mmCIF file of C-alpha atoms in Angstrom:
data_model
loop_
_atom_site.group_PDB
_atom_site.id
_atom_site.type_symbol
_atom_site.label_atom_id
_atom_site.label_comp_id
_atom_site.label_asym_id
_atom_site.label_seq_id
_atom_site.Cartn_x
_atom_site.Cartn_y
_atom_site.Cartn_z
ATOM 1 C CA ASP V 1 -18.484 -3.590 7.562
ATOM 2 C CA THR V 2 -15.949 -1.853 9.780
ATOM 3 C CA GLY V 3 -13.076 -1.745 7.317
ATOM 4 C CA VAL V 4 -11.846 1.146 5.186
ATOM 5 C CA SER V 5 -14.495 2.120 2.651
ATOM 6 C CA GLN V 6 -13.876 3.892 -0.648
ATOM 7 C CA ASP V 7 -16.358 5.345 -3.085
ATOM 8 C CA PRO V 8 -16.802 5.037 -5.986
ATOM 9 C CA ARG V 9 -15.181 1.691 -6.794
ATOM 10 C CA HIS V 10 -14.810 2.620 -10.443
ATOM 11 C CA LYS V 11 -14.818 5.945 -12.230
ATOM 12 C CA ILE V 12 -14.573 6.610 -15.951
ATOM 13 C CA THR V 13 -14.106 10.232 -16.906
ATOM 14 C CA LYS V 14 -13.211 12.270 -19.939
ATOM 15 C CA ARG V 15 -9.880 14.009 -20.108
ATOM 16 C CA GLY V 16 -10.092 17.479 -18.630
ATOM 17 C CA GLN V 17 -12.877 16.702 -16.172
ATOM 18 C CA ASN V 18 -12.501 16.933 -12.410
ATOM 19 C CA VAL V 19 -13.028 13.875 -10.219
ATOM 20 C CA THR V 20 -13.398 13.419 -6.473
ATOM 21 C CA PHE V 21 -12.990 10.220 -4.486
ATOM 22 C CA ARG V 22 -14.100 9.563 -0.940
ATOM 23 C CA CYS V 23 -12.519 7.469 1.785
ATOM 24 C CA ASP V 24 -14.080 6.497 5.107
ATOM 25 C CA PRO V 25 -11.401 5.115 7.445
ATOM 26 C CA ILE V 26 -11.805 2.672 10.295
ATOM 27 C CA SER V 27 -13.594 4.765 12.886
ATOM 28 C CA GLU V 28 -11.005 4.780 15.668
ATOM 29 C CA HIS V 29 -8.071 5.434 13.313
ATOM 30 C CA ASN V 30 -6.595 8.911 13.436
ATOM 31 C CA ARG V 31 -4.244 8.569 10.461
ATOM 32 C CA LEU V 32 -5.406 8.412 6.866
ATOM 33 C CA TYR V 33 -3.231 7.866 3.788
ATOM 34 C CA TRP V 34 -3.740 8.129 0.052
ATOM 35 C CA TYR V 35 -1.749 6.006 -2.419
ATOM 36 C CA ARG V 36 -1.805 5.550 -6.177
ATOM 37 C CA GLN V 37 -1.106 2.190 -7.806
ATOM 38 C CA THR V 38 -0.480 1.622 -11.494
ATOM 39 C CA LEU V 39 -0.251 -1.732 -13.242
ATOM 40 C CA GLY V 40 2.804 -3.730 -12.270
ATOM 41 C CA GLN V 41 3.840 -1.310 -9.542
ATOM 42 C CA GLY V 42 3.439 -1.170 -5.803
ATOM 43 C CA PRO V 43 1.331 1.576 -4.234
ATOM 44 C CA GLU V 44 2.917 5.033 -4.366
ATOM 45 C CA PHE V 45 2.421 7.291 -1.345
ATOM 46 C CA LEU V 46 0.670 10.594 -2.068
ATOM 47 C CA THR V 47 -0.340 12.269 1.179
ATOM 48 C CA TYR V 48 -1.504 11.660 4.724
ATOM 49 C CA PHE V 49 -3.528 13.189 7.526
ATOM 50 C CA GLN V 50 -3.316 12.935 11.254
ATOM 51 C CA ASN V 51 -6.814 13.806 12.402
ATOM 52 C CA GLU V 52 -7.754 16.804 10.229
ATOM 53 C CA ALA V 53 -4.179 18.035 9.708
ATOM 54 C CA GLN V 54 -2.511 17.225 6.395
ATOM 55 C CA LEU V 55 1.034 16.526 7.531
ATOM 56 C CA GLU V 56 2.572 15.550 4.228
ATOM 57 C CA LYS V 57 1.587 16.708 0.784
ATOM 58 C CA SER V 58 4.856 17.123 -1.035
ATOM 59 C CA ARG V 59 4.357 13.723 -2.654
ATOM 60 C CA LEU V 60 1.157 14.748 -4.414
ATOM 61 C CA LEU V 61 1.852 14.268 -8.092
ATOM 62 C CA SER V 62 1.035 17.773 -9.253
ATOM 63 C CA ASP V 63 -0.924 20.821 -8.212
ATOM 64 C CA ARG V 64 -3.943 19.245 -9.886
ATOM 65 C CA PHE V 65 -4.147 16.844 -6.938
ATOM 66 C CA SER V 66 -5.561 17.930 -3.599
ATOM 67 C CA ALA V 67 -6.910 16.167 -0.532
ATOM 68 C CA GLU V 68 -9.014 17.182 2.443
ATOM 69 C CA ARG V 69 -10.130 15.674 5.717
ATOM 70 C CA PRO V 70 -12.294 18.452 7.098
ATOM 71 C CA LYS V 71 -13.500 16.947 10.361
ATOM 72 C CA GLY V 72 -10.845 14.333 10.916
ATOM 73 C CA SER V 73 -13.121 11.545 9.751
ATOM 74 C CA PHE V 74 -13.669 10.881 6.032
ATOM 75 C CA SER V 75 -11.311 12.257 3.390
ATOM 76 C CA THR V 76 -11.620 13.280 -0.236
ATOM 77 C CA LEU V 77 -9.031 13.234 -2.996
ATOM 78 C CA GLU V 78 -9.685 15.525 -5.945
ATOM 79 C CA ILE V 79 -7.972 15.493 -9.300
ATOM 80 C CA GLN V 80 -8.604 18.530 -11.465
ATOM 81 C CA ARG V 81 -8.288 18.599 -15.248
ATOM 82 C CA THR V 82 -7.681 14.873 -15.459
ATOM 83 C CA GLU V 83 -5.130 13.483 -17.906
ATOM 84 C CA GLN V 84 -4.816 9.982 -19.335
ATOM 85 C CA GLY V 85 -1.751 9.431 -17.180
ATOM 86 C CA ASP V 86 -3.944 9.786 -14.098
ATOM 87 C CA SER V 87 -5.572 6.434 -14.900
ATOM 88 C CA ALA V 88 -4.718 4.220 -11.932
ATOM 89 C CA MET V 89 -6.057 2.641 -8.755
ATOM 90 C CA TYR V 90 -6.320 5.125 -5.896
ATOM 91 C CA LEU V 91 -6.034 3.454 -2.524
ATOM 92 C CA CYS V 92 -6.852 4.825 0.879
ATOM 93 C CA ALA V 93 -5.464 3.386 4.107
ATOM 94 C CA SER V 94 -5.902 4.171 7.776
ATOM 95 C CA SER V 95 -4.046 3.415 10.973
ATOM 96 C CA PHE V 96 -4.058 4.301 14.644
ATOM 97 C CA GLY V 97 -1.049 5.661 16.406
ATOM 98 C CA GLY V 98 1.231 8.502 17.182
ATOM 99 C CA PRO V 99 4.592 9.349 15.682
ATOM 100 C CA GLY V 100 5.647 5.716 15.384
ATOM 101 C CA TYR V 101 4.222 3.732 12.547
ATOM 102 C CA THR V 102 1.694 0.956 12.990
ATOM 103 C CA GLU V 103 0.177 -1.280 10.379
ATOM 104 C CA ALA V 104 -2.173 0.424 7.932
ATOM 105 C CA PHE V 105 -5.350 -1.159 6.622
ATOM 106 C CA PHE V 106 -6.318 -0.514 3.028
ATOM 107 C CA GLY V 107 -9.644 0.046 1.321
ATOM 108 C CA GLN V 108 -10.710 -1.650 -1.894
ATOM 109 C CA GLY V 109 -9.594 1.305 -3.964
ATOM 110 C CA THR V 110 -11.128 3.477 -6.644
ATOM 111 C CA ARG V 111 -10.121 2.565 -10.184
ATOM 112 C CA LEU V 112 -9.957 5.670 -12.353
ATOM 113 C CA THR V 113 -9.986 5.452 -16.123
ATOM 114 C CA VAL V 114 -9.469 8.681 -18.069
ATOM 115 C CA VAL V 115 -10.574 8.452 -21.691
ATOM 116 C CA GLU H 1 15.431 8.458 -1.932
ATOM 117 C CA ASP H 2 13.951 5.426 -0.186
ATOM 118 C CA LYS H 3 14.020 2.241 -2.235
ATOM 119 C CA VAL H 4 12.535 -1.260 -1.970
ATOM 120 C CA VAL H 5 13.502 -4.049 -4.357
ATOM 121 C CA GLN H 6 11.645 -7.333 -4.398
ATOM 122 C CA SER H 7 12.679 -10.553 -6.057
ATOM 123 C CA PRO H 8 11.669 -12.488 -7.926
ATOM 124 C CA LEU H 9 9.084 -10.330 -9.673
ATOM 125 C CA SER H 10 7.119 -13.433 -10.585
ATOM 126 C CA LEU H 11 7.174 -17.033 -9.487
ATOM 127 C CA VAL H 12 5.214 -20.105 -10.532
ATOM 128 C CA VAL H 13 5.292 -23.182 -8.309
ATOM 129 C CA HIS H 14 3.183 -26.248 -7.676
ATOM 130 C CA GLU H 15 0.835 -26.701 -4.770
ATOM 131 C CA GLY H 16 2.697 -28.053 -1.762
ATOM 132 C CA ASP H 17 5.993 -26.377 -2.606
ATOM 133 C CA THR H 18 7.745 -23.969 -0.237
ATOM 134 C CA VAL H 19 8.569 -20.494 -1.527
ATOM 135 C CA THR H 20 10.842 -17.723 -0.307
ATOM 136 C CA LEU H 21 10.213 -14.146 -1.374
ATOM 137 C CA ASN H 22 12.925 -11.536 -0.979
ATOM 138 C CA CYS H 23 12.865 -7.862 -0.143
ATOM 139 C CA SER H 24 15.872 -5.547 0.106
ATOM 140 C CA TYR H 25 15.615 -1.919 1.063
ATOM 141 C CA GLU H 26 17.368 1.403 1.470
ATOM 142 C CA VAL H 27 15.689 3.905 3.747
ATOM 143 C CA THR H 28 16.789 6.672 6.059
ATOM 144 C CA ASN H 29 15.625 6.448 9.670
ATOM 145 C CA PHE H 30 14.156 2.964 9.273
ATOM 146 C CA ARG H 31 11.121 2.301 11.457
ATOM 147 C CA SER H 32 9.552 -0.899 10.181
ATOM 148 C CA LEU H 33 9.141 -3.281 7.265
ATOM 149 C CA LEU H 34 5.725 -4.569 6.325
ATOM 150 C CA TRP H 35 4.448 -7.380 4.136
ATOM 151 C CA TYR H 36 1.076 -7.247 2.411
ATOM 152 C CA LYS H 37 -0.847 -9.705 0.229
ATOM 153 C CA GLN H 38 -2.795 -8.250 -2.704
ATOM 154 C CA GLU H 39 -5.219 -10.546 -4.473
ATOM 155 C CA LYS H 40 -7.533 -8.296 -6.432
ATOM 156 C CA LYS H 41 -7.952 -4.936 -4.848
ATOM 157 C CA ALA H 42 -6.964 -4.030 -1.306
ATOM 158 C CA PRO H 43 -3.569 -5.067 0.038
ATOM 159 C CA THR H 44 -4.164 -7.052 3.205
ATOM 160 C CA PHE H 45 -1.694 -6.828 6.069
ATOM 161 C CA LEU H 46 0.482 -9.835 6.855
ATOM 162 C CA PHE H 47 3.400 -8.816 9.075
ATOM 163 C CA MET H 48 5.192 -5.821 10.495
ATOM 164 C CA LEU H 49 8.855 -6.283 11.433
ATOM 165 C CA THR H 50 10.897 -3.860 13.459
ATOM 166 C CA SER H 51 13.661 -5.943 15.041
ATOM 167 C CA SER H 52 16.336 -8.062 13.432
ATOM 168 C CA GLY H 53 16.343 -11.809 13.813
ATOM 169 C CA ILE H 54 12.903 -12.220 15.340
ATOM 170 C CA GLU H 55 10.710 -14.426 13.199
ATOM 171 C CA LYS H 56 7.060 -13.567 12.874
ATOM 172 C CA LYS H 57 4.795 -16.472 12.061
ATOM 173 C CA SER H 58 1.188 -16.882 11.058
ATOM 174 C CA GLY H 59 0.127 -20.349 10.001
ATOM 175 C CA ARG H 60 2.152 -21.366 6.968
ATOM 176 C CA LEU H 61 3.613 -17.881 6.531
ATOM 177 C CA SER H 62 6.658 -16.558 8.314
ATOM 178 C CA SER H 63 8.961 -13.600 7.915
ATOM 179 C CA ILE H 64 12.225 -12.338 9.301
ATOM 180 C CA LEU H 65 14.173 -9.096 9.070
ATOM 181 C CA ASP H 66 17.924 -8.500 8.860
ATOM 182 C CA LYS H 67 18.598 -4.830 9.619
ATOM 183 C CA LYS H 68 22.342 -5.186 9.132
ATOM 184 C CA GLU H 69 22.049 -6.548 5.605
ATOM 185 C CA LEU H 70 18.866 -4.528 4.910
ATOM 186 C CA PHE H 71 16.607 -7.312 3.754
ATOM 187 C CA SER H 72 13.648 -9.425 4.700
ATOM 188 C CA ILE H 73 12.251 -12.738 3.515
ATOM 189 C CA LEU H 74 8.737 -14.063 3.466
ATOM 190 C CA ASN H 75 8.377 -17.839 3.537
ATOM 191 C CA ILE H 76 5.279 -19.764 2.624
ATOM 192 C CA THR H 77 5.311 -23.498 3.290
ATOM 193 C CA ALA H 78 2.962 -26.125 1.842
ATOM 194 C CA THR H 79 1.592 -23.622 -0.648
ATOM 195 C CA GLN H 80 -2.048 -23.727 -1.697
ATOM 196 C CA THR H 81 -3.799 -22.264 -4.725
ATOM 197 C CA GLY H 82 -5.296 -19.640 -2.423
ATOM 198 C CA ASP H 83 -1.815 -18.279 -1.818
ATOM 199 C CA SER H 84 -1.725 -17.034 -5.402
ATOM 200 C CA ALA H 85 -1.426 -13.261 -5.145
ATOM 201 C CA ILE H 86 0.954 -10.351 -5.363
ATOM 202 C CA TYR H 87 3.072 -10.046 -2.235
ATOM 203 C CA LEU H 88 4.138 -6.495 -1.474
ATOM 204 C CA CYS H 89 6.994 -5.425 0.748
ATOM 205 C CA ALA H 90 7.028 -1.889 2.151
ATOM 206 C CA VAL H 91 9.218 0.119 4.493
ATOM 207 C CA SER H 92 8.424 2.942 6.846
ATOM 208 C CA GLY H 93 11.012 5.590 7.530
ATOM 209 C CA GLY H 94 12.518 8.613 5.869
ATOM 210 C CA GLY H 95 10.765 11.914 6.204
ATOM 211 C CA ALA H 96 7.380 11.340 4.674
ATOM 212 C CA ASP H 97 5.634 8.997 7.102
ATOM 213 C CA GLY H 98 4.043 7.029 4.294
ATOM 214 C CA LEU H 99 5.149 3.589 3.171
ATOM 215 C CA THR H 100 7.562 2.993 0.306
ATOM 216 C CA PHE H 101 6.521 -0.144 -1.564
ATOM 217 C CA GLY H 102 8.383 -2.495 -3.849
ATOM 218 C CA LYS H 103 6.895 -3.648 -7.139
ATOM 219 C CA GLY H 104 5.718 -6.881 -5.579
ATOM 220 C CA THR H 105 6.223 -10.566 -6.311
ATOM 221 C CA HIS H 106 3.465 -12.131 -8.388
ATOM 222 C CA LEU H 107 3.123 -15.661 -7.012
ATOM 223 C CA ILE H 108 1.136 -18.264 -8.915
ATOM 224 C CA ILE H 109 0.424 -21.624 -7.324
ATOM 225 C CA GLN H 110 -0.499 -24.321 -9.827
ATOM 226 C CA PRO H 111 -2.632 -27.251 -8.654
#
């Protein structure tokens, strides 16, 4: 499978715990995006990387959210001290291109449930 | 703040009907408008539009952009039950380099 891969597909955690999600983009794509999607809403942009550089992080929902892409390949999204309001689908997408925007391809998402 | 409004939010039609989904937007420094289909999990890419008046077509689906009036439509002809999904419209532009999505249109095709 050469598409965008996310792991885990589902995560149930207790409030206050930390969680980490992984995204493996399409191999030749240099841009990687994280989105959050709640029920009845479209995906909400969180952050993105071009290679290993995080070029936008002001949209991260709080300082409990952080993302890394240490070698410009896979990325991780961490949520510390989870809250019930963090329950959502977390989607990763990747694309190839420079400053202009090209179509992004999405992974299957990680569904987080905070109990 | 960038904004995308889709209408209708939900639509139920019978197989064989033609549907038109609407997307209006407000965005600074517009680059492109994209349509995605979301069935269960991952949104799958349909079209990317950058120029006004040029129709993009793929099988029974087509889309066009009007940059003067700031809207796009997605047409699906001869609908099939497999077209049932949420159709998402998104725009690229502004300062953040991510996409701004609308809430989507939930399309249900009845046999």
